[in-house]
Coordinates of N, CA and C in Angstrom, one line a residue:
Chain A
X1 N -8.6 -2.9 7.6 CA -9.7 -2.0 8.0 C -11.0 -2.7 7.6
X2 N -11.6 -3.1 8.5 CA -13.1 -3.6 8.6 C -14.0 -3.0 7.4
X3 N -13.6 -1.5 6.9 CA -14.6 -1.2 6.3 C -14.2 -1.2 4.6
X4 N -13.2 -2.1 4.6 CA -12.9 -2.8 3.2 C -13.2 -4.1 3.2
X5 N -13.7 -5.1 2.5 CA -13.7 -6.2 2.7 C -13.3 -7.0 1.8
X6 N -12.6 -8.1 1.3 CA -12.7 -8.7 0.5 C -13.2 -10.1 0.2
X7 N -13.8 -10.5 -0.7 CA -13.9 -11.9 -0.9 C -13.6 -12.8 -1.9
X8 N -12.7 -13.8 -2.0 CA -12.9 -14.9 -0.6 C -11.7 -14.3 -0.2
X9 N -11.3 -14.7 1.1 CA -10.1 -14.7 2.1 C -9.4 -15.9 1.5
X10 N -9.4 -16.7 1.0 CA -8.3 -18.0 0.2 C -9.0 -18.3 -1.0
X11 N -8.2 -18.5 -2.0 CA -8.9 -19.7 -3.0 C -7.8 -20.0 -3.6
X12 N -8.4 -21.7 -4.1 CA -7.3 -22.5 -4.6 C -7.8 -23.2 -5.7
X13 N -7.3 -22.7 -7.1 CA -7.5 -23.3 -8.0 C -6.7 -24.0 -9.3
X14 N -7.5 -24.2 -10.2 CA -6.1 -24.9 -11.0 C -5.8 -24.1 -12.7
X15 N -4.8 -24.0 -12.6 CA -4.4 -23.6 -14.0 C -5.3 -23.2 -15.3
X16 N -5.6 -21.8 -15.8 CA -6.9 -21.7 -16.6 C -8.2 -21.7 -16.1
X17 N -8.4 -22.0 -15.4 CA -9.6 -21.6 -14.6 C -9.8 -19.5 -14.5
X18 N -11.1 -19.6 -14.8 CA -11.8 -17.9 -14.4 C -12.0 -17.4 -13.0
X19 N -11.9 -16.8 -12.5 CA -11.6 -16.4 -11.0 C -11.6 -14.8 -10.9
X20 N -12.7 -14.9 -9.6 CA -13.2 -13.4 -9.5 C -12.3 -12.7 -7.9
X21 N -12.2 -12.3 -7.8 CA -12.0 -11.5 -6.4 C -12.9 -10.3 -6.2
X22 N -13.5 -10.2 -5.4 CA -13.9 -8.8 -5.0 C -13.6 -8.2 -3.9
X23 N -14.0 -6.6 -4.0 CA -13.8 -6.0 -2.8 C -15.0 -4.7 -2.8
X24 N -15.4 -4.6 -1.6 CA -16.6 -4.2 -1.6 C -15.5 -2.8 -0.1
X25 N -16.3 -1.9 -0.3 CA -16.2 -0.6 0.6 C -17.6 0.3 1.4
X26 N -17.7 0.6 2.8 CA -18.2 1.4 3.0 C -17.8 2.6 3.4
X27 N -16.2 3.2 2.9 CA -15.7 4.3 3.3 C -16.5 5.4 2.9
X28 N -17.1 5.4 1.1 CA -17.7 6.5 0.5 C -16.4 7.0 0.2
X29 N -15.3 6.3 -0.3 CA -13.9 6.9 -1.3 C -14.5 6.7 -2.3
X30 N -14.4 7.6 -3.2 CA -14.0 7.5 -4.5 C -13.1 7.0 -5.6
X31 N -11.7 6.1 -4.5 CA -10.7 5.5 -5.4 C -10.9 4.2 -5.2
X32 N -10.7 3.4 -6.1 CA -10.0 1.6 -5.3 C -9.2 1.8 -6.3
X33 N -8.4 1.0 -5.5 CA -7.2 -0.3 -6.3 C -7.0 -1.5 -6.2
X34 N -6.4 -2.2 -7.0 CA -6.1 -3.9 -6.9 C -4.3 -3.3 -6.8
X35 N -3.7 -4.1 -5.7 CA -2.6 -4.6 -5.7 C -2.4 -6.4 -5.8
X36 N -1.3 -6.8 -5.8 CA -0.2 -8.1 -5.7 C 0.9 -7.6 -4.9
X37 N 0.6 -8.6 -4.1 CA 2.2 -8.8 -3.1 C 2.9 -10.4 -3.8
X38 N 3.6 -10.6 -3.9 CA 4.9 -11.6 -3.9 C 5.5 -11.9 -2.7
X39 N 6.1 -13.3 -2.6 CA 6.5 -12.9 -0.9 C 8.0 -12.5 -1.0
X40 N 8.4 -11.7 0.5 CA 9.1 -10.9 0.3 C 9.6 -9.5 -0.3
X41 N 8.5 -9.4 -1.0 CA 8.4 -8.2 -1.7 C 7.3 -7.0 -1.6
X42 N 7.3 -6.0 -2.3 CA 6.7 -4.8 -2.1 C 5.1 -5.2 -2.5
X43 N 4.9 -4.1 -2.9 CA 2.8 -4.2 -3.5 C 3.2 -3.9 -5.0
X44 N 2.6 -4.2 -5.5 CA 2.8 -3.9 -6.9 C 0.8 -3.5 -7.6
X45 N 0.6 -2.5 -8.0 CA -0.6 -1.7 -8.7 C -1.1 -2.6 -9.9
X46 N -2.1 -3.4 -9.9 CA -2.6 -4.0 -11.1 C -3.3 -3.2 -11.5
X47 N -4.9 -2.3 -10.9 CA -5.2 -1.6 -11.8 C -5.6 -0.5 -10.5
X48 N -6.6 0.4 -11.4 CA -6.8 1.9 -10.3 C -8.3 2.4 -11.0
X49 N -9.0 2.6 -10.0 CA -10.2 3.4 -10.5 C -10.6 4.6 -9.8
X50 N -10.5 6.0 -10.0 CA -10.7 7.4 -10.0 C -12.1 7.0 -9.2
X51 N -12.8 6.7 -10.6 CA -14.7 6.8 -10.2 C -15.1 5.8 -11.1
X52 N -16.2 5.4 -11.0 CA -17.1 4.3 -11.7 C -16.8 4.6 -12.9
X53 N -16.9 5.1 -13.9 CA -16.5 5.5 -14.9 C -14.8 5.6 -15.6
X54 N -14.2 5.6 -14.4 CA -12.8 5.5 -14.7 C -11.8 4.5 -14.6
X55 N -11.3 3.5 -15.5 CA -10.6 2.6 -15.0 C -9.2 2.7 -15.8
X56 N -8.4 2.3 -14.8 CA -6.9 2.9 -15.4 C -5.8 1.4 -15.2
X57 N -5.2 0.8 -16.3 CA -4.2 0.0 -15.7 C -2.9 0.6 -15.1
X58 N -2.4 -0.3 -14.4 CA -1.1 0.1 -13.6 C -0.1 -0.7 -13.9
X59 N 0.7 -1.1 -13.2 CA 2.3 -1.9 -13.6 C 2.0 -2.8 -14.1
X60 N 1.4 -3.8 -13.7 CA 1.0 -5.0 -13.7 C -0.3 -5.8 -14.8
X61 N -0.7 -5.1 -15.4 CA -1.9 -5.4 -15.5 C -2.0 -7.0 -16.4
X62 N -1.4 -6.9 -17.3 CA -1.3 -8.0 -18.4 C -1.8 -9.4 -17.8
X63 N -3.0 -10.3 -18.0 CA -3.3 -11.2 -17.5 C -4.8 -11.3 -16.8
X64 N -5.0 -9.6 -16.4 CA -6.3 -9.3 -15.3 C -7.0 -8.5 -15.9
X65 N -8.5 -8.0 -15.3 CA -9.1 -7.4 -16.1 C -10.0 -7.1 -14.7
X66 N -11.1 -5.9 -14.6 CA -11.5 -5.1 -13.1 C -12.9 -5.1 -13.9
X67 N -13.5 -4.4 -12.9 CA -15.3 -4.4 -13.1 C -15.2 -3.2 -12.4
X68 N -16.0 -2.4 -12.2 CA -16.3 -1.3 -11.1 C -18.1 -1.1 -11.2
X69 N -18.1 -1.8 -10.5 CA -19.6 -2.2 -10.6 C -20.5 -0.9 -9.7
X70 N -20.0 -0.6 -9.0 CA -20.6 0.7 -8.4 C -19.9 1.4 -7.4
X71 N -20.1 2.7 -6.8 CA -18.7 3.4 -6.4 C -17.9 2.2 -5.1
X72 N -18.9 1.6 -4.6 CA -18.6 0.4 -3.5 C -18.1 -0.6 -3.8
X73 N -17.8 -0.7 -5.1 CA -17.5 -2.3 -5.5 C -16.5 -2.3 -6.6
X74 N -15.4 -3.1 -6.4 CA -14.5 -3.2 -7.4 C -13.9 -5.0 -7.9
X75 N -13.9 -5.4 -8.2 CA -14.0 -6.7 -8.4 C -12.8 -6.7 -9.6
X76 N -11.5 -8.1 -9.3 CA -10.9 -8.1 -10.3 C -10.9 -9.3 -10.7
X77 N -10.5 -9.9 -12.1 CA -10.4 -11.0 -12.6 C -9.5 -11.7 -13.0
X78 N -9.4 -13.1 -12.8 CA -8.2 -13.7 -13.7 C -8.6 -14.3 -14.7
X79 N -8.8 -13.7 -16.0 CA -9.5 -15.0 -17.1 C -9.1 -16.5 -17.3
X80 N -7.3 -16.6 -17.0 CA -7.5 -18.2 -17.5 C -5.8 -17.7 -16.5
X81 N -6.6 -18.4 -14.9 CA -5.0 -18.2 -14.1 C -4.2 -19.1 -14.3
X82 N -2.8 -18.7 -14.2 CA -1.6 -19.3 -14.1 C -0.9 -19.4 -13.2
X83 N 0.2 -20.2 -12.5 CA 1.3 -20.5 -11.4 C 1.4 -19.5 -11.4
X84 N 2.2 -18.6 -11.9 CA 2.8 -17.4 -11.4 C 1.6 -16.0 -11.2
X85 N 0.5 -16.0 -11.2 CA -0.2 -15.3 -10.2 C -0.9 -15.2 -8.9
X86 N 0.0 -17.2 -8.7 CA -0.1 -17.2 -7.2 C 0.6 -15.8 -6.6
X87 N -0.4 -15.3 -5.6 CA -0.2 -14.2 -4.7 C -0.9 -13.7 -3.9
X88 N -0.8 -13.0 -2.9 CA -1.7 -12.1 -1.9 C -2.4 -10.8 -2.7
X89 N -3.3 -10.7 -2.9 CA -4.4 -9.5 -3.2 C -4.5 -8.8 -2.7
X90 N -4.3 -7.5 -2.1 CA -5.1 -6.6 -1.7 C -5.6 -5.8 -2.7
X91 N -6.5 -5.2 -2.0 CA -8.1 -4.2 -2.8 C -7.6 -3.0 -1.8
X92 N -7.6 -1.7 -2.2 CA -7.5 -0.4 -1.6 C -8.7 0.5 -1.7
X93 N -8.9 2.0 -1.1 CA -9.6 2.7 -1.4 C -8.9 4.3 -1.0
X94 N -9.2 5.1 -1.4 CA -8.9 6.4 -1.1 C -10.0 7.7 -1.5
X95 N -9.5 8.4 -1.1 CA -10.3 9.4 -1.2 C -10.2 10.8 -1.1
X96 N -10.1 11.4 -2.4 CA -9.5 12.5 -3.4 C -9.1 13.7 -2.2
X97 N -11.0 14.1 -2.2 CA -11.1 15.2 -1.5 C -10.4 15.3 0.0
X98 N -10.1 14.0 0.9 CA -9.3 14.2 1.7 C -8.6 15.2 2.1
X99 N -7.4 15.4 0.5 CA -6.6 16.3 0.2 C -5.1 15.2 0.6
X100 N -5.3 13.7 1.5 CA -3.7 13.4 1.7 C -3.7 11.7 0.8
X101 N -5.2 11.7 0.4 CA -4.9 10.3 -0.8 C -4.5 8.8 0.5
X102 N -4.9 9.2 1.5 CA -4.3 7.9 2.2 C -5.2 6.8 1.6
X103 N -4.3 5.2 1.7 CA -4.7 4.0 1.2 C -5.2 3.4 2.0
X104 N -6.5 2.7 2.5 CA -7.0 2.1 3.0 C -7.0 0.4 2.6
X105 N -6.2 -0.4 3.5 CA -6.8 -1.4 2.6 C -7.4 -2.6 3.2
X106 N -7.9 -3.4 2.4 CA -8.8 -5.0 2.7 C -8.0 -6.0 3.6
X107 N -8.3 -7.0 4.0 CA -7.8 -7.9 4.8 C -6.9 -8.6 3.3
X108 N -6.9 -8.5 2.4 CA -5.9 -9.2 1.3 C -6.8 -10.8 1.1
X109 N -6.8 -11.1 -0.2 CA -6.7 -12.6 -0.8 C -6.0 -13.2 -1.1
X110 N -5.4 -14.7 -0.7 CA -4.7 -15.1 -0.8 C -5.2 -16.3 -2.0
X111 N -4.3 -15.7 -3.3 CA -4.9 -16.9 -4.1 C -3.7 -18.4 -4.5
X112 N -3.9 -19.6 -4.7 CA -2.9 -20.3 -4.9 C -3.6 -20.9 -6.9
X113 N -2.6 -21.1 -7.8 CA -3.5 -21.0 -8.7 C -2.4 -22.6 -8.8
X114 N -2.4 -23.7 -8.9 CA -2.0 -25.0 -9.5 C -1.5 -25.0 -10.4
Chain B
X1 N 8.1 9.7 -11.8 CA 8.0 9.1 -10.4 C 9.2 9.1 -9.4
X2 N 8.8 10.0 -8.1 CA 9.7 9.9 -7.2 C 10.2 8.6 -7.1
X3 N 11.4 8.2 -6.9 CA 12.1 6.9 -6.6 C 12.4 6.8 -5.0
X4 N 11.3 6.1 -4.1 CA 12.9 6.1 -2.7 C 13.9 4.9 -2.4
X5 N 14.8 5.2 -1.9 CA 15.3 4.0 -1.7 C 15.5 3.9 0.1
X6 N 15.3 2.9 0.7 CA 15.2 2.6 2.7 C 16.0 1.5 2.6
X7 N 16.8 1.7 3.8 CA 17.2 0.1 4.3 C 16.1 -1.5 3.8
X8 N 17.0 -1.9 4.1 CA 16.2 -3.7 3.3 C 15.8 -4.2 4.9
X9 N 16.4 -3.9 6.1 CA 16.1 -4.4 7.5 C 17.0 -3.6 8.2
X10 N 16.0 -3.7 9.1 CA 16.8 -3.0 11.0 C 16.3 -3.9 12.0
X11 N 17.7 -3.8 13.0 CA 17.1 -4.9 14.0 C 17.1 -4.0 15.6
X12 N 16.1 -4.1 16.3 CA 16.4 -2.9 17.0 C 15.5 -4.0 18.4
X13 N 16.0 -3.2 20.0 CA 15.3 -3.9 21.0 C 14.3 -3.6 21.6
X14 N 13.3 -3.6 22.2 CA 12.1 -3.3 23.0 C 12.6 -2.1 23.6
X15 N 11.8 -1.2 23.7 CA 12.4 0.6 24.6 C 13.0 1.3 24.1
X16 N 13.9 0.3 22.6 CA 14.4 1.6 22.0 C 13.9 2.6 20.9
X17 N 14.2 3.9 20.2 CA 14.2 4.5 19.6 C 14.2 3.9 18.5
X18 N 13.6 3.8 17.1 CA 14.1 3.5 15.3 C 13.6 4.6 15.0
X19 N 14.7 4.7 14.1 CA 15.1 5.7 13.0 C 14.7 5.1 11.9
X20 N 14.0 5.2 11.0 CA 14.2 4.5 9.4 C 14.2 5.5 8.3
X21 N 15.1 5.5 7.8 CA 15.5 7.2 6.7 C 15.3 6.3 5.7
X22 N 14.9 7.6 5.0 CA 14.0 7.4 3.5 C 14.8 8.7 2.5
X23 N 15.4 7.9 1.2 CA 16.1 8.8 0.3 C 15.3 8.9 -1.4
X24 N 14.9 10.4 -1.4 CA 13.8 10.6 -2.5 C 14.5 12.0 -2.8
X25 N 15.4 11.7 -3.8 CA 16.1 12.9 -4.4 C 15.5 13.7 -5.4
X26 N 14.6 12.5 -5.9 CA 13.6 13.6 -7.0 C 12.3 14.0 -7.1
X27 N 12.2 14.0 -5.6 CA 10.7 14.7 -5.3 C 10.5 15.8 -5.7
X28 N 9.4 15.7 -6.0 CA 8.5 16.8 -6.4 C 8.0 17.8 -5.5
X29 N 7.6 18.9 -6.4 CA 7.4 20.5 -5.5 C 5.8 19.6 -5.0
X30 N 5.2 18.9 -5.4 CA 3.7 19.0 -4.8 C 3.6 17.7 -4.4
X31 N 5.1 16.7 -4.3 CA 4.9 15.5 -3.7 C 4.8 15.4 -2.0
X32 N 3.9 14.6 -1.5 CA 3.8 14.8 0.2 C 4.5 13.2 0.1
X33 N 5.3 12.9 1.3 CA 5.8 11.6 2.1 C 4.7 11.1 2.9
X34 N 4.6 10.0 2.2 CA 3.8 8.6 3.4 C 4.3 7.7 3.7
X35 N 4.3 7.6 5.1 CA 4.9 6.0 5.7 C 3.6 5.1 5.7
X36 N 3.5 3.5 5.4 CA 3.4 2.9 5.9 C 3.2 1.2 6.9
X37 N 2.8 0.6 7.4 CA 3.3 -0.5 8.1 C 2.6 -1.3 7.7
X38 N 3.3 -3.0 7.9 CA 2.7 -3.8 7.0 C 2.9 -5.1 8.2
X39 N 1.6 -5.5 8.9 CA 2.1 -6.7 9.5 C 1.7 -7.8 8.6
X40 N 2.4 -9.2 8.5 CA 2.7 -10.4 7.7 C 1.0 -10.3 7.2
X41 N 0.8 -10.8 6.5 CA -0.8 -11.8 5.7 C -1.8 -10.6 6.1
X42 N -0.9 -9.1 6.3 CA -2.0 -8.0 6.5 C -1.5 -6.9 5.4
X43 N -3.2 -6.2 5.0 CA -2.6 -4.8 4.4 C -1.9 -3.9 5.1
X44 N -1.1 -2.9 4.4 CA -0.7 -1.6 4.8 C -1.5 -0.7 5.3
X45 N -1.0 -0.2 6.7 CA -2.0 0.5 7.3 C -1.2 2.2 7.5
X46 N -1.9 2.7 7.2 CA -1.2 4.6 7.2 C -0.6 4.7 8.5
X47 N 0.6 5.0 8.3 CA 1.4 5.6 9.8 C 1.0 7.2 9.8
X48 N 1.5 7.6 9.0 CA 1.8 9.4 9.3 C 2.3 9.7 7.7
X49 N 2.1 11.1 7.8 CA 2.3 11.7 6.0 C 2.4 12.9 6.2
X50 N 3.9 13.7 6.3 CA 4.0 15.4 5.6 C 4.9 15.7 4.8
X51 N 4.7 17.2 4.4 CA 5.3 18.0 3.1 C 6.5 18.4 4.0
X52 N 7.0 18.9 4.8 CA 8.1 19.4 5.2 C 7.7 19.5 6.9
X53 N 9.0 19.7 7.2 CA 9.4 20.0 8.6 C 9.2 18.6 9.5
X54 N 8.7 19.1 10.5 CA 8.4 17.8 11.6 C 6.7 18.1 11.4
X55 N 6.2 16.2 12.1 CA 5.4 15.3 11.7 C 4.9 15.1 13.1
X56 N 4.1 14.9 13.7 CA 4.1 14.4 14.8 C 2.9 13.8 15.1
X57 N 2.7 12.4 15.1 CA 1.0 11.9 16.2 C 1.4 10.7 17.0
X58 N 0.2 10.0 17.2 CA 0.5 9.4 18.3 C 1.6 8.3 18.5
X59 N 1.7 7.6 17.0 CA 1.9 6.7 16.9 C 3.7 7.0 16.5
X60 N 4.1 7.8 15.5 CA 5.4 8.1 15.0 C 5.6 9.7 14.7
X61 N 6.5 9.9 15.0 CA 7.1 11.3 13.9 C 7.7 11.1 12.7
X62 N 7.6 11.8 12.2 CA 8.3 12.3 10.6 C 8.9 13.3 10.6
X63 N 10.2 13.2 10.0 CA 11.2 14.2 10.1 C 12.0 14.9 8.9
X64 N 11.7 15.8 8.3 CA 11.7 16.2 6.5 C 12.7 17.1 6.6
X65 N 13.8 17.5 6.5 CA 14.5 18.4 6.2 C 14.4 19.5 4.8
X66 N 14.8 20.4 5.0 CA 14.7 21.7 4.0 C 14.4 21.0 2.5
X67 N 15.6 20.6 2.2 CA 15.4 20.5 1.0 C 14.5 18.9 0.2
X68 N 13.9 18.1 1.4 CA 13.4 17.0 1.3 C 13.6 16.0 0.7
X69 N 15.3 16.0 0.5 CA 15.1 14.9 -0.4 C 15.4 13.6 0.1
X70 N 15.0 14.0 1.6 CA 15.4 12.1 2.5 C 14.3 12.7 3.3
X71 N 13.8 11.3 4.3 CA 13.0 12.0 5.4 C 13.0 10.7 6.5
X72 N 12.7 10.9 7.9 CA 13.2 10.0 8.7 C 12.3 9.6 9.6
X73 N 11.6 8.6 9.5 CA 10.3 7.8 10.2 C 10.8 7.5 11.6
X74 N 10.1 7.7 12.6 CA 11.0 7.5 14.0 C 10.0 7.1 15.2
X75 N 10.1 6.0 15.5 CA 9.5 4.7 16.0 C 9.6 5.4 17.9
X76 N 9.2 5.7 18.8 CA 9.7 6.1 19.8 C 10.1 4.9 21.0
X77 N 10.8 4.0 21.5 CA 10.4 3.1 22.5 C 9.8 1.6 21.9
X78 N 9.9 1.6 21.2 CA 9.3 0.2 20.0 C 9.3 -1.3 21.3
X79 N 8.1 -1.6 20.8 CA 8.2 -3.3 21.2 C 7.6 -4.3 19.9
X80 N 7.7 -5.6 20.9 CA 7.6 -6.3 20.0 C 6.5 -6.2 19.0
X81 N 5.7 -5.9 19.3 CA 4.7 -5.6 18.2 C 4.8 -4.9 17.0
X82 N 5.7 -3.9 17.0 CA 6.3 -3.0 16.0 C 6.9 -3.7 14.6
X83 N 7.2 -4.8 15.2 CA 8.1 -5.7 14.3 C 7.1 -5.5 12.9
X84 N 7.6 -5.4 12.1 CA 6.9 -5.2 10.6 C 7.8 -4.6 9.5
X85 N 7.0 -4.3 8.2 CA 7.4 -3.7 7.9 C 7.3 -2.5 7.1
X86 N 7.9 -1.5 6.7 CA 7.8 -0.3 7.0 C 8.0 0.4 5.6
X87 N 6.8 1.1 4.7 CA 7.0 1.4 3.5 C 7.5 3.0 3.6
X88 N 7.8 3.9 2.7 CA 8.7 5.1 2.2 C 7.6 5.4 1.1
X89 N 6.9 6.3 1.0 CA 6.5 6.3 -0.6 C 6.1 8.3 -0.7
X90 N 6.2 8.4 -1.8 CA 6.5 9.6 -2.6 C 5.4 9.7 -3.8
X91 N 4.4 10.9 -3.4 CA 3.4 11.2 -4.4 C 2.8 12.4 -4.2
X92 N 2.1 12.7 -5.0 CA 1.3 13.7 -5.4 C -0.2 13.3 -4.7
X93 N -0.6 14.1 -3.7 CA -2.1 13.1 -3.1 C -3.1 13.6 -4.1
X94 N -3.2 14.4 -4.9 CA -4.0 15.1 -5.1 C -4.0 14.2 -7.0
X95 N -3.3 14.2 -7.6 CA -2.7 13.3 -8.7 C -3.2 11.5 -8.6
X96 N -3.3 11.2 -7.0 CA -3.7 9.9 -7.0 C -2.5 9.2 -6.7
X97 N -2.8 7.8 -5.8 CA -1.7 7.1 -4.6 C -1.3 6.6 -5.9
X98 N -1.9 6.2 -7.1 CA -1.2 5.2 -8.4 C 0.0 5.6 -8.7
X99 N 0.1 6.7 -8.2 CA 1.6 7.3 -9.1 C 2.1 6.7 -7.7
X100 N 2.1 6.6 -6.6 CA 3.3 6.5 -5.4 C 3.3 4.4 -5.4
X101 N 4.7 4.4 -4.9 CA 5.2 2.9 -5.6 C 5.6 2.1 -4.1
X102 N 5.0 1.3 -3.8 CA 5.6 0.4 -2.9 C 6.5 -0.3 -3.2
X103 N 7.9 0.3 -2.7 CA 9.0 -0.9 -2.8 C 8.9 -1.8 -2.1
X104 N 10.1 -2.4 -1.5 CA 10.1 -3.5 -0.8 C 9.9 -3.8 0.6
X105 N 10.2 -2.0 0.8 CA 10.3 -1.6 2.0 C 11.5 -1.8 3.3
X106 N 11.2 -1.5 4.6 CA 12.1 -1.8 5.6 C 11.5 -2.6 6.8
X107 N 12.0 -3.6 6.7 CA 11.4 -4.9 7.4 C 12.2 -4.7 8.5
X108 N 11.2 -4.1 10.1 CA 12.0 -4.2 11.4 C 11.6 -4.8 12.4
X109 N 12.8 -5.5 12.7 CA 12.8 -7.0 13.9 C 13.5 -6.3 14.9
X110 N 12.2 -6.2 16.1 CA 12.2 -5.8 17.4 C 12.7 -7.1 18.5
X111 N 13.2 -7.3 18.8 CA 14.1 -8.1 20.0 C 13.2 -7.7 21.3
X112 N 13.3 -8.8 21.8 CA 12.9 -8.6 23.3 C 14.3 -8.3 24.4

C-alpha cells in the first residue's frame, strides 16, 4: 500500500553495526507495527504502538528497540545486528476507530546483516 | 490467544473454486476472522473479515458456521495470479491486531 512506506527497500550490513529502518504513514491510523518474516514462514510482531505515547513489545522483541517519533512515523532499530536478523521487515498501521483493526502494510525491508 | 490451524498448501487449476478452511476452536465471543494474502517480497494485503455467517465482496467469501470454531475462505474461479499465500487470523479488532498471530499460513499454487 503506497500510503505506507518504508525505508530503505534493501540494506546490507555487517555484524554489530546500528541500523535504523523506518516507516512513515499517511493513513492517519493510530497503530503501527514492526513485523519479521523468515523465509517460509509466517510474520512474527517485534513491537506495536497504540499512539505516540504508547509502545508495547511483542513476541520478538529481544535485540530491537522502536522510536515513534510522531503519529506518522515509526522507526525500528537494531543496536548491534547479528546473522540471524537477517530478514524481511514489514512496518504496519491500523486504525482503532475503524471498528475491524485491518493491517495495512509497507512494501517490507529486506535486511541482510553479514 | 485464538490459535488457528490451515493447510500448509493447496494446489488448485485456473477456473477453479478454493476452499481454504480455517480451525479456531478457541475463539472468542468478541473475536472477528481475518483472511489475508501474501504475494512473495510483498506485505499482507486484507482479503475479507467477519463475525459469523456468510462474508461476501468482490474479491472472496467467508464462510463461518454457528458455532465458529472453523471458517472457510473461498477463492471463486482462481487464476494464476491467485497463487500466494493465504493467512487465517483470530482477534479482537477492538483489543488490537497485536493479539491476532500470523502463522505460516496456506500457500496456494494455481496451475494453468
Amino acid at each position: 500500500d503506497a500510503d505506507v512506506t518504508q525505508t530503505p527497500r534493501n540494506r546490507i550490513t555487517k555484524t554489530g553495526k546500528r541500523i535504523m529502518l523506518e516507516c512513515s504513514q499517511t493513513k492517519g491510523h493510530d497503530r503501527m507495527y514492526w513485523y519479521r518474516q523468515d523465509p517460509g514462514l509466517g510474520l512474527r510482531l517485534i513491537y506495536y504502538s497504540f499512539d505516540v505515547k504508547d509502545i508495547n513489545k511483542g513476541e520478538i522483541s529481544d535485540g530491537y528497540s522502536v522510536s515513534r517519533q510522531a503519529q506518522a512515523k515509526f522507526s525500528l532499530s537494531l543496536e548491534s545486528a547479528i546473522p540471524n536478523q537477517t530478514a524481511l521487515y514489514f512496518c504496519a498501521t491500523s486504525d482503532w476507530a475503524s471498528g475491524t483493526d485491518t493491517q495495512y502494510f509497507g512494501p517490507g525491508t529486506r535486511l541482510t546483516v553479514l | 490467544l485464538a490459535k488457528t490451524t490451515q493447510p500448509i498448501s493447496m494446489d488448485s487449476y485456473e477456473g477453479q473454486e478454493v476452499n481454504i478452511t480455517c480451525s479456531h476452536n478457541n475463539i472468542a465471543t468478541n473475536d472477528y476472522i481475518t483472511w489475508y494474502q501474501q504475494f512473495p517480497s510483498q506485505g499482507p494485503r486484507f482479503i475479507i473479515q467477519g463475525y459469523k455467517t456468510k462474508v461476501t465482496n468482490e474479491v472472496a467469501s467467508l464462510f463461518i458456521p454457528a458455532d465458529r470454531k472453523s471458517s472457510t475462505l473461498s477463492l471463486p474461479r482462481v487464476s494464476l495470479s491467485d497463487t500466494a499465500v493465504y493467512y487465517c487470523l483470530v482477534g479482537d479488532p477492538y483489543t488490537g491486531g497485536f493479539k491476532t498471530i500470523f502463522g505460516a499460513g496456506t500457500r496456494l499454487f494455481v496451475k494453468a
